PDB file of C-alpha atoms in Angstrom:
ATOM      1  CA  MET K  72      22.287  -2.634  18.178  1.00 79.00           C
ATOM      2  CA  THR K  73      21.566  -5.834  16.248  1.00 94.00           C
ATOM      3  CA  ASN K  74      18.500  -7.754  17.372  1.00 97.00           C
ATOM      4  CA  ASN K  75      18.893 -11.493  17.944  1.00 98.00           C
ATOM      5  CA  ILE K  76      15.682 -13.154  16.738  1.00 98.00           C
ATOM      6  CA  VAL K  77      14.546 -16.772  17.006  1.00 98.00           C
ATOM      7  CA  ILE K  78      11.724 -17.812  14.693  1.00 98.00           C
ATOM      8  CA  LEU K  79       9.789 -21.035  15.143  1.00 98.00           C
ATOM      9  CA  GLY K  80       7.735 -21.620  12.044  1.00 97.00           C
ATOM     10  CA  SER K  81       6.897 -23.011   8.671  1.00 96.00           C
ATOM     11  CA  ILE K  82       8.988 -23.581   5.578  1.00 97.00           C
ATOM     12  CA  ASN K  83       7.070 -23.970   2.307  1.00 94.00           C
ATOM     13  CA  VAL K  84       7.699 -24.109  -1.388  1.00 93.00           C
ATOM     14  CA  ASP K  85       5.198 -21.748  -3.024  1.00 86.00           C
ATOM     15  CA  ARG K  86       3.547 -22.580  -6.334  1.00 90.00           C
ATOM     16  CA  ILE K  87       1.970 -19.390  -7.644  1.00 87.00           C
ATOM     17  CA  LEU K  88      -0.947 -19.930 -10.028  1.00 92.00           C
ATOM     18  CA  HIS K  89      -1.765 -16.732 -11.923  1.00 93.00           C
ATOM     19  CA  ILE K  90      -5.500 -16.459 -12.669  1.00 95.00           C
ATOM     20  CA  ALA K  91      -7.918 -13.735 -13.704  1.00 94.00           C
ATOM     21  CA  GLN K  92     -10.226 -14.446 -10.764  1.00 94.00           C
ATOM     22  CA  LEU K  93     -11.177 -17.273  -8.421  1.00 93.00           C
ATOM     23  CA  PRO K  94     -13.234 -20.039 -10.065  1.00 93.00           C
ATOM     24  CA  GLN K  95     -16.879 -20.508  -9.165  1.00 95.00           C
ATOM     25  CA  PRO K  96     -18.078 -23.921  -7.837  1.00 95.00           C
ATOM     26  CA  GLY K  97     -17.932 -26.400 -10.713  1.00 96.00           C
ATOM     27  CA  GLU K  98     -16.030 -23.992 -12.967  1.00 95.00           C
ATOM     28  CA  THR K  99     -12.760 -24.856 -14.737  1.00 96.00           C
ATOM     29  CA  ILE K 100     -10.428 -21.974 -15.557  1.00 95.00           C
ATOM     30  CA  LYS K 101      -7.000 -21.559 -17.140  1.00 95.00           C
ATOM     31  CA  MET K 102      -4.007 -20.145 -15.369  1.00 95.00           C
ATOM     32  CA  THR K 103      -1.944 -17.611 -17.287  1.00 94.00           C
ATOM     33  CA  GLN K 104       1.369 -18.407 -15.599  1.00 93.00           C
ATOM     34  CA  LEU K 105       2.935 -20.717 -13.003  1.00 93.00           C
ATOM     35  CA  ASP K 106       5.822 -19.602 -10.769  1.00 87.00           C
ATOM     36  CA  LEU K 107       7.825 -21.420  -8.105  1.00 85.00           C
ATOM     37  CA  ALA K 108       9.249 -19.535  -5.107  1.00 84.00           C
ATOM     38  CA  ALA K 109      10.586 -20.116  -1.609  1.00 89.00           C
ATOM     39  CA  GLY K 110       8.135 -19.222   1.154  1.00 88.00           C
ATOM     40  CA  GLY K 111       6.267 -20.269   4.303  1.00 92.00           C
ATOM     41  CA  LYS K 112       5.149 -17.780   6.932  1.00 94.00           C
ATOM     42  CA  GLY K 113       7.986 -18.545   9.315  1.00 96.00           C
ATOM     43  CA  ALA K 114      10.625 -18.573   6.601  1.00 96.00           C
ATOM     44  CA  ASN K 115       9.301 -15.334   5.094  1.00 95.00           C
ATOM     45  CA  GLN K 116       9.491 -13.605   8.465  1.00 97.00           C
ATOM     46  CA  ALA K 117      13.010 -14.900   9.002  1.00 98.00           C
ATOM     47  CA  VAL K 118      14.163 -13.591   5.625  1.00 97.00           C
ATOM     48  CA  ALA K 119      12.523 -10.220   6.261  1.00 97.00           C
ATOM     49  CA  ALA K 120      14.289  -9.940   9.618  1.00 98.00           C
ATOM     50  CA  ALA K 121      17.654 -11.054   8.239  1.00 98.00           C
ATOM     51  CA  ARG K 122      17.482  -8.706   5.239  1.00 97.00           C
ATOM     52  CA  SER K 123      16.899  -5.854   7.686  1.00 97.00           C
ATOM     53  CA  GLY K 124      20.020  -6.729   9.640  1.00 97.00           C
ATOM     54  CA  ALA K 125      18.782  -8.982  12.453  1.00 98.00           C
ATOM     55  CA  ALA K 126      20.770 -12.017  13.589  1.00 98.00           C
ATOM     56  CA  THR K 127      18.161 -14.683  12.839  1.00 98.00           C
ATOM     57  CA  THR K 128      17.903 -18.317  13.942  1.00 98.00           C
ATOM     58  CA  PHE K 129      15.238 -20.663  12.591  1.00 98.00           C
ATOM     59  CA  ILE K 130      13.573 -23.646  14.265  1.00 98.00           C
ATOM     60  CA  GLY K 131      11.570 -25.769  11.831  1.00 98.00           C
ATOM     61  CA  ALA K 132      11.542 -28.827   9.596  1.00 98.00           C
ATOM     62  CA  VAL K 133      11.841 -29.786   5.932  1.00 97.00           C
ATOM     63  CA  GLY K 134      11.772 -33.085   4.084  1.00 97.00           C
ATOM     64  CA  THR K 135      14.867 -34.706   2.623  1.00 95.00           C
ATOM     65  CA  ASP K 136      13.409 -34.148  -0.853  1.00 94.00           C
ATOM     66  CA  ALA K 137      14.855 -31.791  -3.461  1.00 93.00           C
ATOM     67  CA  GLU K 138      12.555 -28.998  -2.307  1.00 94.00           C
ATOM     68  CA  GLY K 139      13.760 -29.399   1.267  1.00 95.00           C
ATOM     69  CA  ARG K 140      17.343 -29.053   0.104  1.00 95.00           C
ATOM     70  CA  MET K 141      16.398 -25.985  -1.932  1.00 93.00           C
ATOM     71  CA  MET K 142      14.725 -24.323   1.056  1.00 95.00           C
ATOM     72  CA  HIS K 143      17.680 -25.147   3.302  1.00 95.00           C
ATOM     73  CA  GLU K 144      20.009 -23.503   0.779  1.00 95.00           C
ATOM     74  CA  GLN K 145      17.742 -20.457   0.441  1.00 95.00           C
ATOM     75  CA  LEU K 146      17.732 -19.844   4.192  1.00 97.00           C
ATOM     76  CA  VAL K 147      21.509 -20.206   4.395  1.00 97.00           C
ATOM     77  CA  ALA K 148      21.910 -17.817   1.449  1.00 97.00           C
ATOM     78  CA  ASN K 149      19.967 -15.214   3.429  1.00 97.00           C
ATOM     79  CA  GLY K 150      22.310 -15.504   6.393  1.00 97.00           C
ATOM     80  CA  ILE K 151      19.884 -17.423   8.623  1.00 98.00           C
ATOM     81  CA  ASN K 152      21.165 -19.922  11.197  1.00 98.00           C
ATOM     82  CA  VAL K 153      19.641 -23.289  10.187  1.00 98.00           C
ATOM     83  CA  ASP K 154      21.329 -25.465  12.814  1.00 97.00           C
ATOM     84  CA  HIS K 155      17.885 -26.185  14.285  1.00 97.00           C
ATOM     85  CA  VAL K 156      16.037 -26.942  11.039  1.00 98.00           C
ATOM     86  CA  ALA K 157      15.340 -30.682  11.112  1.00 97.00           C
ATOM     87  CA  GLN K 158      15.582 -32.682   7.884  1.00 95.00           C
ATOM     88  CA  VAL K 159      12.942 -35.413   8.066  1.00 95.00           C
ATOM     89  CA  ALA K 160      13.227 -38.560   5.957  1.00 94.00           C
ATOM     90  CA  ASP K 161      10.188 -39.861   4.066  1.00 89.00           C
ATOM     91  CA  MET K 162       8.291 -36.578   4.506  1.00 94.00           C
ATOM     92  CA  VAL K 163       7.600 -33.930   1.895  1.00 95.00           C
ATOM     93  CA  THR K 164       8.610 -30.349   2.477  1.00 97.00           C
ATOM     94  CA  GLY K 165       5.689 -27.993   3.120  1.00 96.00           C
ATOM     95  CA  GLN K 166       3.793 -26.788   0.051  1.00 94.00           C
ATOM     96  CA  ALA K 167       1.671 -23.699  -0.583  1.00 87.00           C
ATOM     97  CA  TYR K 168      -0.531 -23.254  -3.654  1.00 92.00           C
ATOM     98  CA  ILE K 169      -1.158 -19.542  -4.156  1.00 87.00           C
ATOM     99  CA  LEU K 170      -4.082 -18.508  -6.354  1.00 92.00           C
ATOM    100  CA  LEU K 171      -2.980 -15.057  -7.480  1.00 90.00           C
ATOM    101  CA  GLN K 172      -5.736 -12.972  -9.064  1.00 92.00           C
ATOM    102  CA  ALA K 173      -5.128 -10.269 -11.659  1.00 89.00           C
ATOM    103  CA  GLY K 174      -5.834  -7.529  -9.106  1.00 83.00           C
ATOM    104  CA  GLY K 175      -3.014  -8.733  -6.819  1.00 80.00           C
ATOM    105  CA  GLN K 176      -5.133 -10.466  -4.150  1.00 85.00           C
ATOM    106  CA  ASN K 177      -4.313 -14.048  -3.279  1.00 84.00           C
ATOM    107  CA  SER K 178      -5.878 -17.157  -1.773  1.00 88.00           C
ATOM    108  CA  ILE K 179      -3.594 -19.852  -0.391  1.00 85.00           C
ATOM    109  CA  ILE K 180      -3.943 -23.642   0.059  1.00 90.00           C
ATOM    110  CA  ILE K 181      -1.337 -25.313   2.273  1.00 87.00           C
ATOM    111  CA  ASN K 182      -0.016 -28.861   2.624  1.00 93.00           C
ATOM    112  CA  ALA K 183       1.873 -28.822   5.933  1.00 95.00           C
ATOM    113  CA  GLY K 184       4.234 -31.705   5.144  1.00 96.00           C
ATOM    114  CA  ALA K 185       7.273 -31.625   7.452  1.00 97.00           C
ATOM    115  CA  ASN K 186       5.949 -28.490   9.177  1.00 97.00           C
ATOM    116  CA  ALA K 187       3.455 -30.718  11.032  1.00 97.00           C
ATOM    117  CA  LEU K 188       6.384 -32.450  12.761  1.00 96.00           C
ATOM    118  CA  VAL K 189       7.717 -29.320  14.458  1.00 97.00           C
ATOM    119  CA  SER K 190       7.377 -30.401  18.088  1.00 97.00           C
ATOM    120  CA  PRO K 191       8.117 -29.489  21.713  1.00 98.00           C
ATOM    121  CA  ALA K 192      10.972 -32.009  21.512  1.00 97.00           C
ATOM    122  CA  LEU K 193      12.560 -30.036  18.670  1.00 97.00           C
ATOM    123  CA  VAL K 194      12.171 -26.858  20.726  1.00 97.00           C
ATOM    124  CA  ALA K 195      13.828 -28.573  23.714  1.00 97.00           C
ATOM    125  CA  GLN K 196      16.760 -29.574  21.504  1.00 96.00           C
ATOM    126  CA  SER K 197      17.117 -25.891  20.559  1.00 96.00           C
ATOM    127  CA  GLU K 198      17.076 -24.598  24.158  1.00 93.00           C
ATOM    128  CA  ALA K 199      20.460 -22.875  23.905  1.00 95.00           C
ATOM    129  CA  VAL K 200      19.284 -20.409  21.253  1.00 96.00           C
ATOM    130  CA  PHE K 201      16.753 -18.863  23.642  1.00 97.00           C
ATOM    131  CA  GLU K 202      19.494 -17.839  26.066  1.00 95.00           C
ATOM    132  CA  GLN K 203      20.870 -15.260  23.604  1.00 93.00           C
ATOM    133  CA  ALA K 204      17.608 -14.121  21.988  1.00 97.00           C
ATOM    134  CA  ASP K 205      15.938 -10.717  22.176  1.00 98.00           C
ATOM    135  CA  PHE K 206      12.710 -11.926  20.522  1.00 98.00           C
ATOM    136  CA  VAL K 207      10.968 -15.203  19.760  1.00 98.00           C
ATOM    137  CA  ILE K 208       8.355 -15.220  16.967  1.00 98.00           C
ATOM    138  CA  THR K 209       5.910 -17.901  15.922  1.00 98.00           C
ATOM    139  CA  GLN K 210       2.746 -18.410  13.831  1.00 97.00           C
ATOM    140  CA  PHE K 211       0.032 -21.041  13.334  1.00 95.00           C
ATOM    141  CA  GLU K 212       1.500 -22.956  10.361  1.00 94.00           C
ATOM    142  CA  THR K 213       3.266 -25.266  12.806  1.00 96.00           C
ATOM    143  CA  PRO K 214       1.691 -27.084  15.793  1.00 96.00           C
ATOM    144  CA  VAL K 215       0.540 -24.959  18.726  1.00 96.00           C
ATOM    145  CA  ALA K 216       2.221 -27.350  21.162  1.00 97.00           C
ATOM    146  CA  ALA K 217       5.602 -26.318  19.756  1.00 98.00           C
ATOM    147  CA  ALA K 218       4.652 -22.647  20.000  1.00 98.00           C
ATOM    148  CA  LEU K 219       3.739 -23.099  23.670  1.00 98.00           C
ATOM    149  CA  ALA K 220       7.067 -24.788  24.347  1.00 98.00           C
ATOM    150  CA  ALA K 221       8.980 -22.008  22.587  1.00 98.00           C
ATOM    151  CA  PHE K 222       7.151 -19.227  24.428  1.00 98.00           C
ATOM    152  CA  ASP K 223       7.586 -21.055  27.750  1.00 97.00           C
ATOM    153  CA  SER K 224      11.315 -21.199  27.142  1.00 97.00           C
ATOM    154  CA  ALA K 225      11.361 -17.560  26.058  1.00 97.00           C
ATOM    155  CA  ARG K 226       9.646 -16.514  29.291  1.00 96.00           C
ATOM    156  CA  ASP K 227      12.146 -18.546  31.309  1.00 96.00           C
ATOM    157  CA  HIS K 228      14.942 -16.528  29.701  1.00 97.00           C
ATOM    158  CA  GLY K 229      13.210 -13.123  29.820  1.00 97.00           C
ATOM    159  CA  VAL K 230      12.787 -12.992  26.038  1.00 98.00           C
ATOM    160  CA  THR K 231      10.019 -10.922  24.378  1.00 98.00           C
ATOM    161  CA  THR K 232       7.472 -13.113  22.571  1.00 98.00           C
ATOM    162  CA  ILE K 233       5.622 -12.181  19.376  1.00 98.00           C
ATOM    163  CA  LEU K 234       2.685 -14.147  17.985  1.00 98.00           C
ATOM    164  CA  ASN K 235       1.449 -13.822  14.423  1.00 97.00           C
ATOM    165  CA  PRO K 236      -1.777 -15.898  14.672  1.00 96.00           C
ATOM    166  CA  ALA K 237      -1.919 -16.923  11.043  1.00 93.00           C
ATOM    167  CA  PRO K 238      -3.488 -18.774   9.362  1.00 90.00           C
ATOM    168  CA  ALA K 239      -6.622 -17.679  11.202  1.00 86.00           C
ATOM    169  CA  SER K 240      -7.957 -19.908  13.971  1.00 85.00           C
ATOM    170  CA  ASP K 241     -11.292 -19.911  15.769  1.00 82.00           C
ATOM    171  CA  GLN K 242      -9.973 -22.187  18.524  1.00 83.00           C
ATOM    172  CA  PRO K 243      -9.370 -20.630  21.972  1.00 82.00           C
ATOM    173  CA  GLN K 244      -5.668 -19.919  22.448  1.00 91.00           C
ATOM    174  CA  ASP K 245      -5.683 -18.547  25.994  1.00 95.00           C
ATOM    175  CA  ASP K 246      -2.685 -20.634  27.133  1.00 96.00           C
ATOM    176  CA  LEU K 247      -0.572 -19.216  24.328  1.00 97.00           C
ATOM    177  CA  LEU K 248      -1.890 -15.669  24.747  1.00 97.00           C
ATOM    178  CA  ARG K 249      -0.810 -15.681  28.406  1.00 98.00           C
ATOM    179  CA  LEU K 250       2.746 -16.162  27.175  1.00 98.00           C
ATOM    180  CA  THR K 251       2.487 -13.551  24.395  1.00 98.00           C
ATOM    181  CA  ASP K 252       3.942 -10.053  24.746  1.00 98.00           C
ATOM    182  CA  VAL K 253       2.974  -8.788  21.283  1.00 98.00           C
ATOM    183  CA  ILE K 254       0.239 -10.169  19.026  1.00 98.00           C
ATOM    184  CA  ALA K 255       0.052  -9.128  15.381  1.00 98.00           C
ATOM    185  CA  PRO K 256      -2.949 -10.521  13.457  1.00 97.00           C
ATOM    186  CA  ASN K 257      -4.584  -9.016  10.408  1.00 95.00           C
ATOM    187  CA  GLU K 258      -8.227  -7.992  10.744  1.00 95.00           C
ATOM    188  CA  THR K 259      -9.550 -11.385   9.568  1.00 94.00           C
ATOM    189  CA  GLU K 260      -7.329 -13.341  11.951  1.00 95.00           C
ATOM    190  CA  SER K 261      -8.278 -11.041  14.820  1.00 96.00           C
ATOM    191  CA  ALA K 262     -11.977 -11.592  14.139  1.00 96.00           C
ATOM    192  CA  ARG K 263     -11.552 -15.375  14.088  1.00 95.00           C
ATOM    193  CA  LEU K 264      -9.817 -15.331  17.471  1.00 95.00           C
ATOM    194  CA  THR K 265     -11.993 -12.745  19.218  1.00 96.00           C
ATOM    195  CA  GLY K 266     -15.373 -13.172  17.507  1.00 95.00           C
ATOM    196  CA  ILE K 267     -15.377  -9.396  16.932  1.00 97.00           C
ATOM    197  CA  LYS K 268     -15.639  -8.260  13.302  1.00 97.00           C
ATOM    198  CA  ILE K 269     -13.528  -5.175  12.696  1.00 97.00           C
ATOM    199  CA  THR K 270     -15.607  -2.442  11.088  1.00 96.00           C
ATOM    200  CA  ASP K 271     -14.635   0.770  12.888  1.00 96.00           C
ATOM    201  CA  ALA K 272     -12.554   2.302  15.681  1.00 96.00           C
ATOM    202  CA  ALA K 273     -14.804   0.880  18.395  1.00 97.00           C
ATOM    203  CA  SER K 274     -14.394  -2.676  17.117  1.00 98.00           C
ATOM    204  CA  LEU K 275     -10.616  -2.226  17.004  1.00 97.00           C
ATOM    205  CA  THR K 276     -10.661  -1.094  20.619  1.00 98.00           C
ATOM    206  CA  ALA K 277     -12.861  -4.041  21.619  1.00 98.00           C
ATOM    207  CA  SER K 278     -10.594  -6.487  19.785  1.00 98.00           C
ATOM    208  CA  ALA K 279      -7.515  -5.097  21.521  1.00 98.00           C
ATOM    209  CA  ALA K 280      -9.279  -5.349  24.886  1.00 98.00           C
ATOM    210  CA  TYR K 281      -9.940  -9.047  24.259  1.00 98.00           C
ATOM    211  CA  PHE K 282      -6.217  -9.710  23.865  1.00 98.00           C
ATOM    212  CA  HIS K 283      -5.145  -7.423  26.718  1.00 98.00           C
ATOM    213  CA  GLN K 284      -7.536  -9.215  29.085  1.00 98.00           C
ATOM    214  CA  ARG K 285      -5.729 -12.461  28.275  1.00 97.00           C
ATOM    215  CA  GLY K 286      -2.315 -11.082  29.125  1.00 97.00           C
ATOM    216  CA  VAL K 287      -1.013  -9.611  25.862  1.00 98.00           C
ATOM    217  CA  LYS K 288       0.897  -6.353  26.369  1.00 98.00           C
ATOM    218  CA  ALA K 289       0.814  -4.925  22.849  1.00 98.00           C
ATOM    219  CA  VAL K 290      -1.796  -5.516  20.146  1.00 98.00           C
ATOM    220  CA  ILE K 291      -1.022  -4.742  16.505  1.00 98.00           C
ATOM    221  CA  ILE K 292      -3.764  -5.336  13.942  1.00 98.00           C
ATOM    222  CA  THR K 293      -2.762  -4.913  10.299  1.00 96.00           C
ATOM    223  CA  LEU K 294      -5.443  -3.464   8.036  1.00 93.00           C
ATOM    224  CA  GLY K 295      -4.053  -3.763   4.497  1.00 88.00           C
ATOM    225  CA  GLU K 296      -4.356  -0.492   2.598  1.00 86.00           C
ATOM    226  CA  GLN K 297      -5.645   1.150   5.781  1.00 91.00           C
ATOM    227  CA  GLY K 298      -2.319   0.654   7.548  1.00 92.00           C
ATOM    228  CA  SER K 299      -2.101  -0.804  11.035  1.00 96.00           C
ATOM    229  CA  PHE K 300      -3.517  -0.244  14.517  1.00 98.00           C
ATOM    230  CA  LEU K 301      -1.606  -0.323  17.799  1.00 98.00           C
ATOM    231  CA  SER K 302      -2.917  -0.654  21.334  1.00 98.00           C
ATOM    232  CA  TYR K 303      -0.212  -0.518  23.991  1.00 98.00           C
ATOM    233  CA  ALA K 304       0.217   0.871  27.515  1.00 96.00           C
ATOM    234  CA  GLY K 305      -3.276   2.353  27.544  1.00 96.00           C
ATOM    235  CA  GLN K 306      -2.793   4.221  24.266  1.00 96.00           C
ATOM    236  CA  GLU K 307      -4.102   3.590  20.747  1.00 97.00           C
ATOM    237  CA  GLN K 308      -2.551   4.750  17.484  1.00 96.00           C
ATOM    238  CA  ARG K 309      -2.967   4.215  13.752  1.00 95.00           C
ATOM    239  CA  VAL K 310       0.061   3.859  11.475  1.00 94.00           C
ATOM    240  CA  PRO K 311      -0.834   4.662   7.845  1.00 91.00           C
ATOM    241  CA  ALA K 312       0.149   2.470   4.902  1.00 89.00           C
ATOM    242  CA  PHE K 313       2.181   3.790   1.964  1.00 90.00           C
ATOM    243  CA  ARG K 314       0.783   4.465  -1.498  1.00 84.00           C
ATOM    244  CA  VAL K 315       1.856   1.828  -4.041  1.00 86.00           C
ATOM    245  CA  ASP K 316       0.323  -0.242  -6.831  1.00 83.00           C
ATOM    246  CA  ALA K 317       0.074  -3.834  -5.561  1.00 81.00           C
ATOM    247  CA  VAL K 318       1.112  -6.667  -7.873  1.00 80.00           C
ATOM    248  CA  ASP K 319       1.096  -9.563  -5.379  1.00 75.00           C
ATOM    249  CA  THR K 320       0.232  -9.390  -1.665  1.00 77.00           C
ATOM    250  CA  THR K 321       1.978 -12.709  -0.880  1.00 74.00           C
ATOM    251  CA  ALA K 322       4.320 -12.282   2.128  1.00 82.00           C
ATOM    252  CA  ALA K 323       3.254  -8.690   2.804  1.00 90.00           C
ATOM    253  CA  GLY K 324       2.122  -9.515   6.341  1.00 92.00           C
ATOM    254  CA  ASP K 325       5.174 -11.695   6.975  1.00 95.00           C
ATOM    255  CA  THR K 326       7.464  -8.927   5.763  1.00 95.00           C
ATOM    256  CA  PHE K 327       5.745  -6.536   8.158  1.00 96.00           C
ATOM    257  CA  ILE K 328       6.412  -8.853  11.121  1.00 97.00           C
ATOM    258  CA  GLY K 329      10.035  -9.653  10.308  1.00 98.00           C
ATOM    259  CA  ALA K 330      10.985  -6.096   9.371  1.00 97.00           C
ATOM    260  CA  MET K 331       9.268  -4.643  12.431  1.00 98.00           C
ATOM    261  CA  VAL K 332      11.002  -6.974  14.876  1.00 98.00           C
ATOM    262  CA  SER K 333      14.380  -6.302  13.272  1.00 98.00           C
ATOM    263  CA  GLN K 334      14.021  -2.669  14.415  1.00 98.00           C
ATOM    264  CA  LEU K 335      12.071  -3.155  17.653  1.00 98.00           C
ATOM    265  CA  ARG K 336      13.650  -2.613  21.054  1.00 96.00           C
ATOM    266  CA  PRO K 337      13.029  -5.466  23.514  1.00 94.00           C
ATOM    267  CA  ASP K 338      11.325  -3.009  25.901  1.00 95.00           C
ATOM    268  CA  LEU K 339       8.880  -2.079  23.057  1.00 97.00           C
ATOM    269  CA  SER K 340       9.710   1.620  23.506  1.00 96.00           C
ATOM    270  CA  ASN K 341       9.875   2.306  19.743  1.00 97.00           C
ATOM    271  CA  LEU K 342       6.831   0.350  18.547  1.00 97.00           C
ATOM    272  CA  VAL K 343       5.420   3.097  16.313  1.00 97.00           C
ATOM    273  CA  ALA K 344       8.759   3.729  14.609  1.00 96.00           C
ATOM    274  CA  ALA K 345       9.261  -0.010  14.064  1.00 97.00           C
ATOM    275  CA  MET K 346       5.733  -0.336  12.639  1.00 97.00           C
ATOM    276  CA  THR K 347       6.351   2.568  10.253  1.00 95.00           C
ATOM    277  CA  TYR K 348       9.534   0.886   9.025  1.00 96.00           C
ATOM    278  CA  ALA K 349       7.566  -2.348   8.601  1.00 95.00           C
ATOM    279  CA  SER K 350       4.875  -0.547   6.577  1.00 94.00           C
ATOM    280  CA  LYS K 351       7.543   0.668   4.164  1.00 94.00           C
ATOM    281  CA  ALA K 352       8.895  -2.871   3.854  1.00 94.00           C
ATOM    282  CA  SER K 353       5.431  -4.267   3.103  1.00 93.00           C
ATOM    283  CA  ALA K 354       4.791  -1.569   0.521  1.00 91.00           C
ATOM    284  CA  LEU K 355       7.898  -2.722  -1.346  1.00 93.00           C
ATOM    285  CA  THR K 356       6.943  -6.394  -1.022  1.00 89.00           C
ATOM    286  CA  VAL K 357       3.542  -6.039  -2.724  1.00 88.00           C
ATOM    287  CA  GLN K 358       5.158  -4.525  -5.806  1.00 88.00           C
ATOM    288  CA  LYS K 359       6.901  -7.801  -6.731  1.00 85.00           C
ATOM    289  CA  LEU K 360       5.875 -11.424  -7.300  1.00 72.00           C
ATOM    290  CA  GLY K 361       6.528 -14.255  -4.890  1.00 74.00           C
ATOM    291  CA  ALA K 362       7.552 -14.481  -1.241  1.00 78.00           C
ATOM    292  CA  PHE K 363      11.361 -14.545  -0.831  1.00 87.00           C
ATOM    293  CA  PRO K 364      11.948 -12.689  -4.132  1.00 82.00           C
ATOM    294  CA  SER K 365       9.780  -9.761  -3.036  1.00 90.00           C
ATOM    295  CA  ILE K 366      11.144  -9.183   0.484  1.00 93.00           C
ATOM    296  CA  PRO K 367      13.269  -6.004   0.541  1.00 93.00           C
ATOM    297  CA  THR K 368      16.640  -5.303   2.123  1.00 93.00           C
ATOM    298  CA  GLU K 369      17.244  -2.651   4.765  1.00 94.00           C
ATOM    299  CA  LYS K 370      18.929  -0.468   2.149  1.00 94.00           C
ATOM    300  CA  ALA K 371      15.897  -0.666  -0.166  1.00 92.00           C
ATOM    301  CA  ILE K 372      13.527   0.176   2.692  1.00 93.00           C
ATOM    302  CA  GLN K 373      15.562   3.182   3.734  1.00 90.00           C
ATOM    303  CA  SER K 374      15.755   4.429   0.132  1.00 88.00           C
ATOM    304  CA  PHE K 375      12.011   3.962  -0.339  1.00 85.00           C
ATOM    305  CA  GLY K 376      11.324   5.871   2.875  1.00 62.00           C
ATOM    306  CA  GLN K 377      12.864   9.031   1.479  1.00 58.00           C
ATOM    307  CA  SER K 378      10.177   9.434  -1.191  1.00 58.00           C
ATOM    308  CA  ALA K 379       7.275   7.319   0.084  1.00 59.00           C
ATOM    309  CA  GLN K 380       3.856   8.848   0.650  1.00 62.00           C
ATOM    310  CA  GLN K 381       1.497   7.584   3.329  1.00 63.00           C
ATOM    311  CA  ARG K 382      -2.210   7.177   2.647  1.00 53.00           C
TER     312      ARG K 382
END
């Protein structure tokens, strides 16, 4: 069965600045390399889903600049339905400046550009796509008002909703959480939302309880090299990561989300299997530079799974 996924989210052009380490206040440093790549959390997740075989529709916005045209072409090249990607005149396409350290860790600075214009009105214009969807996914790189509208529509059509609350927010999101079936933050994002720092099993349980109390059915917290944590239907489980040497962690979390949902059943009955598949996808992603260029295909993930070792 092929999952039909609708993603409301961001579209960015990534500028990757290679540096030895982050500069100190007042310090000037040299970059060793500059790369340009297609990205944006929403777009990354859409590509990850499409490359793992999902029928993927995108709702978002780009400028009418050259970068907007490039991103439009990149999405089309990955088999993504872009009928609901608005092209906004006199607005730059979203930009992300990625400070990539020698050890593979990154820090990211974002200029929202056209992403800030993703609105409930755009969601309303895209109403028909929710009728055929199995899942609707969104993040926090586009306005929350649009996310609420998308999840409202999803609920009206009995569609499973998945929230990746990134970038991290410390603002209460109870209205959105009430409409969320699955939430998938990393440990930092979870702490910002819940106020609970994740340090051990007890803090993971407490964090999951926070989300469950607000109506979320399934809580997935990604933990980097430590794998991921699942709380669902009264049960908790850890899914280990896979052993690889990381080159660039850009898009690793987005790959996890998109790959997981490509395999997930709408009734959530195979969550652990889908998370394991997603862990393999992320392990492949961190071994290459950039966002779109690093996201693996279903064939690559299946081949990797035959020899991969979990931590």
